[in-house]
Short mmCIF file of C-alpha atoms in Angstrom, two decimals:
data_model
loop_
_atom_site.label_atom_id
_atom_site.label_comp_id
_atom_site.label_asym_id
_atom_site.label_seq_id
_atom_site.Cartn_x
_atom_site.Cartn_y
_atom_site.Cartn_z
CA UNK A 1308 50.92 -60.54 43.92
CA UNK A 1309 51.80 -59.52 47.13
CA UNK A 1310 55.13 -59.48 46.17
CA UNK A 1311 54.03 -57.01 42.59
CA UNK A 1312 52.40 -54.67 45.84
CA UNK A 1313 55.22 -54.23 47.53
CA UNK A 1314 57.74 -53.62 44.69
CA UNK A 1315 54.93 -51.13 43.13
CA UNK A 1316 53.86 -49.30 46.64
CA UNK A 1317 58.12 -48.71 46.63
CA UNK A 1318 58.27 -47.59 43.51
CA UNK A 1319 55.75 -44.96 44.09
CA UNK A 1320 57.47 -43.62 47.72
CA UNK A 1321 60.36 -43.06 45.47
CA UNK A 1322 58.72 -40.73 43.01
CA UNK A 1323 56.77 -39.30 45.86
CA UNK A 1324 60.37 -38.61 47.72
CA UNK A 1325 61.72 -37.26 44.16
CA UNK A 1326 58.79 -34.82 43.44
CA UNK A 1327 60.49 -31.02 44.45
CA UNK A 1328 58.09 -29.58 47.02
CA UNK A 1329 59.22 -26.24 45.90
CA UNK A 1330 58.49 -26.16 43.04
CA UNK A 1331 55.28 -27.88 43.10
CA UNK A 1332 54.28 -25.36 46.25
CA UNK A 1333 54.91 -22.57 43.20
CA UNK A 1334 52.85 -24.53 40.19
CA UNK A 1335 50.15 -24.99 42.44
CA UNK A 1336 49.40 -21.11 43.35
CA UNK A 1337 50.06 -20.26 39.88
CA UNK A 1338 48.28 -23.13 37.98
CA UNK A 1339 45.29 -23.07 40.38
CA UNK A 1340 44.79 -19.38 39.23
CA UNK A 1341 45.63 -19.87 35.52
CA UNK A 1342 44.22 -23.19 34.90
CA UNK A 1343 41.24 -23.56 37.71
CA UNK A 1344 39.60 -26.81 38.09
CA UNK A 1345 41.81 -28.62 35.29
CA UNK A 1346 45.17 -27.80 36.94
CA UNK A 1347 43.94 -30.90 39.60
CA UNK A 1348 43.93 -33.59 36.91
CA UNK A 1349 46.86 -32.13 35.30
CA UNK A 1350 49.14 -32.06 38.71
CA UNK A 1351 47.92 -35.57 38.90
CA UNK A 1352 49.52 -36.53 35.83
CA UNK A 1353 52.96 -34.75 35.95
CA UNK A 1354 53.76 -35.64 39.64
CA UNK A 1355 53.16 -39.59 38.98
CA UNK A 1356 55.45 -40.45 35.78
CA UNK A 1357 54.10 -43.99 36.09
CA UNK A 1358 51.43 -43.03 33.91
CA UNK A 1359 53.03 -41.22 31.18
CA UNK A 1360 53.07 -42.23 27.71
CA UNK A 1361 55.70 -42.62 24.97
CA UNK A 1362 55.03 -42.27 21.03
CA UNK A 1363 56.90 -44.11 18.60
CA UNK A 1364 57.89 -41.66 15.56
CA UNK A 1365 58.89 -44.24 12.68
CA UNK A 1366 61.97 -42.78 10.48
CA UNK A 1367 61.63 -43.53 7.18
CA UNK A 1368 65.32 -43.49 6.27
CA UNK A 1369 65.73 -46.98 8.17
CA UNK A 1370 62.03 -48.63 7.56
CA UNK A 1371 60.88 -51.60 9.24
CA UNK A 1372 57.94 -53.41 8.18
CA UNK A 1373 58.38 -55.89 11.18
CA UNK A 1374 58.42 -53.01 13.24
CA UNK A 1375 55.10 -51.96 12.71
CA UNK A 1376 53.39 -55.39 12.99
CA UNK A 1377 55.17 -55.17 16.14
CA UNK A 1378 54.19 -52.04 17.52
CA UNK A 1379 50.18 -53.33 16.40
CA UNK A 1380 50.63 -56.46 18.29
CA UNK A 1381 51.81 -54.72 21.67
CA UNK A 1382 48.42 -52.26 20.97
CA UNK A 1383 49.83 -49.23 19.32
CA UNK A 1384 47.88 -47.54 16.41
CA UNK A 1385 48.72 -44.16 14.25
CA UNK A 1386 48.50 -41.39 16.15
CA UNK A 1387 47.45 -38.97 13.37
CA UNK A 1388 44.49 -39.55 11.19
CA UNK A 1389 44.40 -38.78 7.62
CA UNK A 1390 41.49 -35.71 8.62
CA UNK A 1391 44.43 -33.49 9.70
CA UNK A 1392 45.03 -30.17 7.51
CA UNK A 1393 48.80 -31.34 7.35
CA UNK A 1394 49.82 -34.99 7.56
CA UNK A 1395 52.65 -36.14 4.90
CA UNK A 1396 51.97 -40.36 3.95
CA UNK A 1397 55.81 -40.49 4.91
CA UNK A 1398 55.29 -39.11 8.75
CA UNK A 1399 54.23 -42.44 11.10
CA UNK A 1400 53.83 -42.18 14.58
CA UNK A 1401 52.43 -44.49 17.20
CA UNK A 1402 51.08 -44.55 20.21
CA UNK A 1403 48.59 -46.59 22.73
CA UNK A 1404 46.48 -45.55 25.39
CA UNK A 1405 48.72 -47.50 28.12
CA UNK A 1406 51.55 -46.05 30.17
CA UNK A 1407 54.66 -47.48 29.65
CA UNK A 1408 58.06 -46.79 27.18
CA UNK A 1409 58.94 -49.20 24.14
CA UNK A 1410 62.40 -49.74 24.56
CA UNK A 1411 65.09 -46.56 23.41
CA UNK A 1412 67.34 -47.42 20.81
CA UNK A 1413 71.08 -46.57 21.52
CA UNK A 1414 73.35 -44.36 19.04
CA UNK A 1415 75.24 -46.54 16.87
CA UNK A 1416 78.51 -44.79 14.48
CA UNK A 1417 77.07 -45.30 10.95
CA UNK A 1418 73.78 -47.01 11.56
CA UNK A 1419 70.45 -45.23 11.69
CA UNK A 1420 68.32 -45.64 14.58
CA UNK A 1421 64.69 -47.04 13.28
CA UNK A 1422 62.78 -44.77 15.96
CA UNK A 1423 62.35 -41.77 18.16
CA UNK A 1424 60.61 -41.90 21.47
CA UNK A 1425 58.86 -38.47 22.76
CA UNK A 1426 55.79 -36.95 23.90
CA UNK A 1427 53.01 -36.76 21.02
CA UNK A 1428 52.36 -33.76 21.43
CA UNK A 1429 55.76 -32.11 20.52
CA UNK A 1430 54.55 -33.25 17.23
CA UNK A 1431 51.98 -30.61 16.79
CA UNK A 1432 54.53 -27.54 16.10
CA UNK A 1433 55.86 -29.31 13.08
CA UNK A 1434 52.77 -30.28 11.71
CA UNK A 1435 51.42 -26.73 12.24
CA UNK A 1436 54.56 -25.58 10.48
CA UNK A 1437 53.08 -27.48 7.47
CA UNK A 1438 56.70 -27.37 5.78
CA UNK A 1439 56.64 -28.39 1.99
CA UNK A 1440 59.74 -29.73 -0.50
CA UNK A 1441 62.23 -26.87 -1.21
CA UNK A 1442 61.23 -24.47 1.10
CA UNK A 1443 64.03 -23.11 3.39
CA UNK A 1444 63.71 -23.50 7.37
CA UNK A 1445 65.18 -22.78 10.58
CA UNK A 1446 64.80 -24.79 13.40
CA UNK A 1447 65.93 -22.20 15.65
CA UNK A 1448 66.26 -24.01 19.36
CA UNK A 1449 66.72 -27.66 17.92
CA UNK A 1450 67.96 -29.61 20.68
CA UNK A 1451 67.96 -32.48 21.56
CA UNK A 1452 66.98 -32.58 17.90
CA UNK A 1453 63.11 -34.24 17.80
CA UNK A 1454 61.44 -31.98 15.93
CA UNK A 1455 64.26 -31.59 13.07
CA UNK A 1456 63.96 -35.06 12.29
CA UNK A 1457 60.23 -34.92 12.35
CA UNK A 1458 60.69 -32.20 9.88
CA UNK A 1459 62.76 -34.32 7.83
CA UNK A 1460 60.23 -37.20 8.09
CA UNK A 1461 57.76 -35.06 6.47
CA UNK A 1462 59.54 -33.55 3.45
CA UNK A 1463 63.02 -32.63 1.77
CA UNK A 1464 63.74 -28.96 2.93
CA UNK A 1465 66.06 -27.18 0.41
CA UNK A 1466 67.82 -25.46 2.87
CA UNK A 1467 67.83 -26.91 6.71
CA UNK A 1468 69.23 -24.99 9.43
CA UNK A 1469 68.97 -26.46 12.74
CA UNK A 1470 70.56 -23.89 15.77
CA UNK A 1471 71.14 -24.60 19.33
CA UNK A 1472 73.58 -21.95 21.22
CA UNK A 1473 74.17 -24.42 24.64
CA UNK A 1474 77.68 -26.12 23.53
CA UNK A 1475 76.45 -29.76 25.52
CA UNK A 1476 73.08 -29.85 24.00
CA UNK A 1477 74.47 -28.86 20.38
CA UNK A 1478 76.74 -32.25 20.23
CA UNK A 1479 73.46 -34.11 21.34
CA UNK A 1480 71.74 -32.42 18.40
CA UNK A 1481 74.49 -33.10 15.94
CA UNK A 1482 74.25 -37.11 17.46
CA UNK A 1483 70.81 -36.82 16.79
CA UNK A 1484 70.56 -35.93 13.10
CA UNK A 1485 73.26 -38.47 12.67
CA UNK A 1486 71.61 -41.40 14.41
CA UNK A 1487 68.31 -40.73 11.57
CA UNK A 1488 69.71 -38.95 8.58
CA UNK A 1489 71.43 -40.68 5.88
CA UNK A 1490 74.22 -39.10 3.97
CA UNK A 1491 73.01 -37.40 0.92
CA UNK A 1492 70.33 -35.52 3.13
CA UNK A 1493 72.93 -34.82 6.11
CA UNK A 1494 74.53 -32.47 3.61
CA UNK A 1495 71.42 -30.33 3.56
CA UNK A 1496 71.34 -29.75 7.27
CA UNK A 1497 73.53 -26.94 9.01
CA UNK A 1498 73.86 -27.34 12.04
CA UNK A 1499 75.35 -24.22 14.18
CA UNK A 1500 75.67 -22.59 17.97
CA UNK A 1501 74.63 -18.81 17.26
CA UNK A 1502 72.87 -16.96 19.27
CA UNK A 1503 69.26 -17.34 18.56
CA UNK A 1504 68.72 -13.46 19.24
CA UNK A 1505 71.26 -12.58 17.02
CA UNK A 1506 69.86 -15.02 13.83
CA UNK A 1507 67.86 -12.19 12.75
CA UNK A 1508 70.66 -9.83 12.29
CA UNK A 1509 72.98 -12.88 11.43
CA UNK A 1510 70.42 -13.78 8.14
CA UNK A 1511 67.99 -11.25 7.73
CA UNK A 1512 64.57 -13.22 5.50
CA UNK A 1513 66.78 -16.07 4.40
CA UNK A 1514 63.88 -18.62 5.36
CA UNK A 1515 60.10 -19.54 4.05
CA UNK A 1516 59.52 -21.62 7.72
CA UNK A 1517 60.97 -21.06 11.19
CA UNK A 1518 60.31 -22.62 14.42
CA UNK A 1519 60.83 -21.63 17.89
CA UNK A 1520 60.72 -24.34 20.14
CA UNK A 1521 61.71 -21.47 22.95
CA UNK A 1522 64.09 -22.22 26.25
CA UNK A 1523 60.81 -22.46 28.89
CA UNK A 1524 60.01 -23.73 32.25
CA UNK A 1525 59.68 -27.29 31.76
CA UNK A 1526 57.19 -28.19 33.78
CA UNK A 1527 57.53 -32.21 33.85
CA UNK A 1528 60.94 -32.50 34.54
CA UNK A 1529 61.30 -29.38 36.85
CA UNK A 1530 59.05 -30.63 39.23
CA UNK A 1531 61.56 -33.98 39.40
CA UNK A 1532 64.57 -31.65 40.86
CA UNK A 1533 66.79 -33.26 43.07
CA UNK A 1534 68.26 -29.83 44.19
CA UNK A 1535 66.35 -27.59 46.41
CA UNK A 1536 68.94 -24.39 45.45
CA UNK A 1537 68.77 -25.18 42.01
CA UNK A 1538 64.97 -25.66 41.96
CA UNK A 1539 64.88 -22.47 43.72
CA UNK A 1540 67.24 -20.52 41.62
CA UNK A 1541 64.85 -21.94 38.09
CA UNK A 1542 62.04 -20.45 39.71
CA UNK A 1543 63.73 -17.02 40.11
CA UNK A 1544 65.21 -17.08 36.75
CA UNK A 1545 61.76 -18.36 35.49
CA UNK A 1546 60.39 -14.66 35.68
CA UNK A 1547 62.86 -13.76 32.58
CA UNK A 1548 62.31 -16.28 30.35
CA UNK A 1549 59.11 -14.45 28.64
CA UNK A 1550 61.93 -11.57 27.47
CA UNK A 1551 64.32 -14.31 26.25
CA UNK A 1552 61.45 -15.74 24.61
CA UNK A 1553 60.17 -12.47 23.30
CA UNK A 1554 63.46 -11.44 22.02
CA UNK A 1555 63.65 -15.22 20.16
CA UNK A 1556 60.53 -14.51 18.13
CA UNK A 1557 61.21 -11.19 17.21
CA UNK A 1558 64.93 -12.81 15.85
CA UNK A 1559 63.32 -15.81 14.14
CA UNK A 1560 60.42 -12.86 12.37
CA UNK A 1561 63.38 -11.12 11.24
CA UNK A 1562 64.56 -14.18 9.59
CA UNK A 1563 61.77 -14.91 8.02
CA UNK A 1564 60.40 -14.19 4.19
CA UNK A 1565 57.73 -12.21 4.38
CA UNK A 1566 55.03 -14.37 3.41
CA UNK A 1567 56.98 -16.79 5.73
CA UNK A 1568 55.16 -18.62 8.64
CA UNK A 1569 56.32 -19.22 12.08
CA UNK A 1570 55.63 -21.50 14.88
CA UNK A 1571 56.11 -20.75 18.51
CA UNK A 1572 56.03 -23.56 21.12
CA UNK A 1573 56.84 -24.49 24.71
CA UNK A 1574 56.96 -27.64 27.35
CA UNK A 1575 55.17 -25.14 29.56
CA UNK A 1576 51.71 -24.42 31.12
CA UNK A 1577 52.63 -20.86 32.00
CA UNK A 1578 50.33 -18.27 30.47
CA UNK A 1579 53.59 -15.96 30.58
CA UNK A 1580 55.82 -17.81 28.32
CA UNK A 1581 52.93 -18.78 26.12
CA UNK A 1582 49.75 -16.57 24.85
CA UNK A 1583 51.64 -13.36 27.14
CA UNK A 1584 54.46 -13.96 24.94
CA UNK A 1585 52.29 -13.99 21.20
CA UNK A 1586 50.87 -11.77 22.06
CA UNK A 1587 53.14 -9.12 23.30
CA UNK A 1588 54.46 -10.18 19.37
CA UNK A 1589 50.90 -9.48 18.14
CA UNK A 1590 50.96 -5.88 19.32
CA UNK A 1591 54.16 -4.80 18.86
CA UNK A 1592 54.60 -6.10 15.25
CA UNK A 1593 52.70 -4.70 12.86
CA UNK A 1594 53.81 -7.24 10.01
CA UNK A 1595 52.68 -10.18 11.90
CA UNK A 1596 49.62 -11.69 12.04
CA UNK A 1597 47.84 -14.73 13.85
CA UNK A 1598 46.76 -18.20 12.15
CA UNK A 1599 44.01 -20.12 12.25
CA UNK A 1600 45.32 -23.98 13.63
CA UNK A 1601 41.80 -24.66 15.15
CA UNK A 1602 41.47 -27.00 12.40
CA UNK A 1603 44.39 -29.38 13.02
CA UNK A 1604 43.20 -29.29 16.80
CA UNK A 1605 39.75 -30.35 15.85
CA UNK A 1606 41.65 -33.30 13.97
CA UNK A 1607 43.82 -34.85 17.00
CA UNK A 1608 40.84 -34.13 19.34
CA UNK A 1609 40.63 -37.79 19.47
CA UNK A 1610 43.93 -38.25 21.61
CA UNK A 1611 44.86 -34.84 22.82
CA UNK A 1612 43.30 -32.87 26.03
CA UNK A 1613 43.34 -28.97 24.95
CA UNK A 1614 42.50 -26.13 27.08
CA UNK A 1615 39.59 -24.36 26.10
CA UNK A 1616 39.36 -20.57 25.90
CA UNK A 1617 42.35 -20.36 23.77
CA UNK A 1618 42.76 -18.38 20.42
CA UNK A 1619 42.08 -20.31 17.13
CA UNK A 1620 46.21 -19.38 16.21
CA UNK A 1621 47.38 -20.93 19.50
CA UNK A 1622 46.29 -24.46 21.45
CA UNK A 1623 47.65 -25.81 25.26
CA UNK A 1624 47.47 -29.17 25.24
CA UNK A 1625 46.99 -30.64 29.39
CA UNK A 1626 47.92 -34.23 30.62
CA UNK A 1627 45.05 -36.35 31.35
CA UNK A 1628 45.23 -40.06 32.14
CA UNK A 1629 45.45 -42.08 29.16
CA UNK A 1630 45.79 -39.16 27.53
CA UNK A 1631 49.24 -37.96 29.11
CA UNK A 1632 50.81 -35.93 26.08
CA UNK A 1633 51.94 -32.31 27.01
CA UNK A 1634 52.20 -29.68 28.51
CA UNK A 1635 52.59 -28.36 24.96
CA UNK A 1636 51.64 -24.45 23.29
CA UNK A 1637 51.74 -23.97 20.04
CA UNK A 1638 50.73 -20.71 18.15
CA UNK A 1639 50.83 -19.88 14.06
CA UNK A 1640 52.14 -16.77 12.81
CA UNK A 1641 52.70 -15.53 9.54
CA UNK A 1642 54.76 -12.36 8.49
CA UNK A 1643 53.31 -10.05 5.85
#
């Protein structure tokens, strides 16, 4: 036991030593304003990784039956319910109130992995996107690829476009796809390094669904930076993302059908990147308008900590303990 103490009490000096004071000296003055009373539980959370969590998304492509007993054995169960707006009988995930990570799964030439590990709640964009069979969508910042094979867990797009313009993080996108898709469906997916800014220039309403999981301050693993000058240099930079962002969504509305919806989401708690950003969009497109995803909130209520205050088209979903998915935005739009 004493032995357990020791090894655990070390463990936790070495996160302590790893956590960036400057960057947690600039969350706290602007969290403490944004987020009031909550941001203390929250900081809690991010700044001791011991107690994050890990779902399980299942890919149906390379099904296990064994794996699922397994994953009910070690105390896992689904973490969507069938109340959800949105929720396709092909799209498992799993997760358990425990901290702790199921083992990754390595990429393997020609053999498909039989799971994804990531946060829950990076989950919630693509079932707000609601994508159906045949419809046409962009994925328009896909790396490191999650969310494009949760979109392919869900349906059979007839078109799939996934984008990511940094050349490192495209090849991990393209290893991706190819560690869960099988042939036939691989032939659907494009995969390509444009300039997300450009896209809606590049192919003007070409799709029925686009998402924008937009460049942001990620706020987990920023405030893990082993490099004070490059810590400080993010959070100087970190006052232009919201016009990178902006400039995103207005691409990825250009792309879209009208008709088309769109979903915007970040790994951020920022106010600026997130509800500034929609609705900057809001007033400045006249085509555009909100939707409603209270619903699908109200159905993961269960195992996800929102904000409250929020819009019914947008949700902020805050680490808790035992709850420890997010940070995570995610707001609706729909072009006219």
């Amino acid at each position: 036991f004493l032995l357990s103490l020791k090894l655990e009490n070390n463990t936790k000096g070495k996160l302590q030593k790893q956590i960036c004071q400057v960057v947690l000296d600039h969350f706290e003055k602007q969290y403490t304003t944004e987020l009031g009373d909550k941001w203390t539980s929250v900081r809690d959370v991010l700044t001791y990784p011991l107690c994050w969590q890990y779902a399980i998304l299942l890919n149906k492509f390379s099904q296990s039956t064994a794996l699922e007993s397994t994953l009910r054995v070690k105390g896992y169960h689904p973490a969507f319910q069938g109340s959800m707006p949105y929720l396709p009988a092909s799209f498992k995930c799993y997760i358990r109130r425990n901290p702790g990570r199921f083992p990754a799964q390595k990429h393997q030439a020609g053999k498909l992995k039989e799971y994804y590990l990531l946060n829950a709640a990076s989950l919630l964009p693509v079932l707000a996107l609601e994508v159906k069979d045949g419809e046409d969508v962009l994925d328009l910042c896909a790396a490191p690829g999650g969310k494009s094979v949760a979109i392919l867990q869900c349906v059979y797009p007839g078109q799939f476009h996934c984008n990511e313009y940094d050349d490192l993080r495209s090849r991990w996108l393209k290893q991706t796809i190819e560690s869960f898709i099988p042939d036939p469906l691989i032939n659907l997916v494009t995969v390509s390094k444009l300039d997300g800014r450009q896209m809606g220039d590049l192919k003007p309403e070409l799709y029925d669904k686009v998402l924008v999981d937009a460049p942001c301050s990620n706020d987990k693993s920023w405030l893990f930076s082993s490099d004070i000058q490059q810590a400080t240099l993010r959070l100087i930079q970190r006052k232009e993302l919201p016009s990178l962002q902006f400039q995103l969504l207005r691409s990825a509305l250009k792309a879209l059908r009208p008709g088309g919806s769109l979903v915007y989401s970040t790994c951020t708690l920022s106010k600026a990147e997130n509800s500034d950003v929609i609705n900057l969009i809001l007033n400045s497109c006249s085509n555009v308008l909100p939707v409603d995803i209270s619903e699908m909130a109200k159905a993961v209520s269960q195992e996800f900590t929102f904000l409250s205050g929020t819009q019914q088209h947008e949700l902020l979903v805050l680490p808790e303990k035992g709850r420890a998915w997010g940070p995570m935005y995610v707001a609706k739009l729909k072009k006219m």
